[in-house]
Amino acid sequence: MVGETAFFGASDLDSPPVSVLKAPPLALRQAPDQSGHAA
């Protein structure tokens, strides 16, 4: 789930996967349960 969400976020923001891992989009922030490590 984390990988898929990261890809979706990257596509939405048109940013590289590395950026998503360093600074997850609002989608991950709103749903920290899916990310697991997004504190």
CSV table of C-alpha atoms in Angstrom, one decimal:
chain,number,residue,atom,x,y,z
A,1,MET,CA,0.0,0.0,0.0
A,2,VAL,CA,2.8,2.4,0.9
A,3,GLY,CA,4.5,2.0,-2.5
A,4,GLU,CA,1.2,2.4,-4.4
A,5,THR,CA,0.3,5.5,-2.4
A,6,ALA,CA,3.7,7.0,-2.9
A,7,PHE,CA,3.4,6.4,-6.7
A,8,PHE,CA,0.0,8.1,-6.8
A,9,GLY,CA,1.2,11.0,-4.7
A,10,ALA,CA,4.2,11.4,-7.0
A,11,SER,CA,2.0,11.3,-10.1
A,12,ASP,CA,-0.3,14.0,-8.6
A,13,LEU,CA,2.6,16.3,-7.7
A,14,ASP,CA,4.6,15.3,-10.7
A,15,SER,CA,7.6,14.9,-8.3
A,16,PRO,CA,10.2,12.1,-8.1
A,17,PRO,CA,9.6,9.2,-5.7
A,18,VAL,CA,12.5,10.4,-3.6
A,19,SER,CA,10.7,13.6,-2.9
A,20,VAL,CA,7.6,11.7,-1.8
A,21,LEU,CA,9.6,9.6,0.6
A,22,LYS,CA,11.3,12.6,2.1
A,23,ALA,CA,8.1,14.8,2.2
A,24,PRO,CA,4.9,12.8,1.7
A,25,PRO,CA,1.9,14.6,0.2
A,26,LEU,CA,-1.2,15.7,2.1
A,27,ALA,CA,-2.8,12.4,1.2
A,28,LEU,CA,-0.3,10.5,3.4
A,29,ARG,CA,-0.5,13.1,6.1
A,30,GLN,CA,-4.2,12.8,6.3
A,31,ALA,CA,-4.0,9.0,6.4
A,32,PRO,CA,-0.9,8.1,8.5
A,33,ASP,CA,-2.3,4.7,9.1
A,34,GLN,CA,-1.6,3.7,5.5
A,35,SER,CA,1.9,5.2,5.5
A,36,GLY,CA,2.8,3.6,8.9
A,37,HIS,CA,6.0,5.7,9.3
A,38,ALA,CA,4.4,9.1,8.6
A,39,ALA,CA,4.5,10.6,12.1
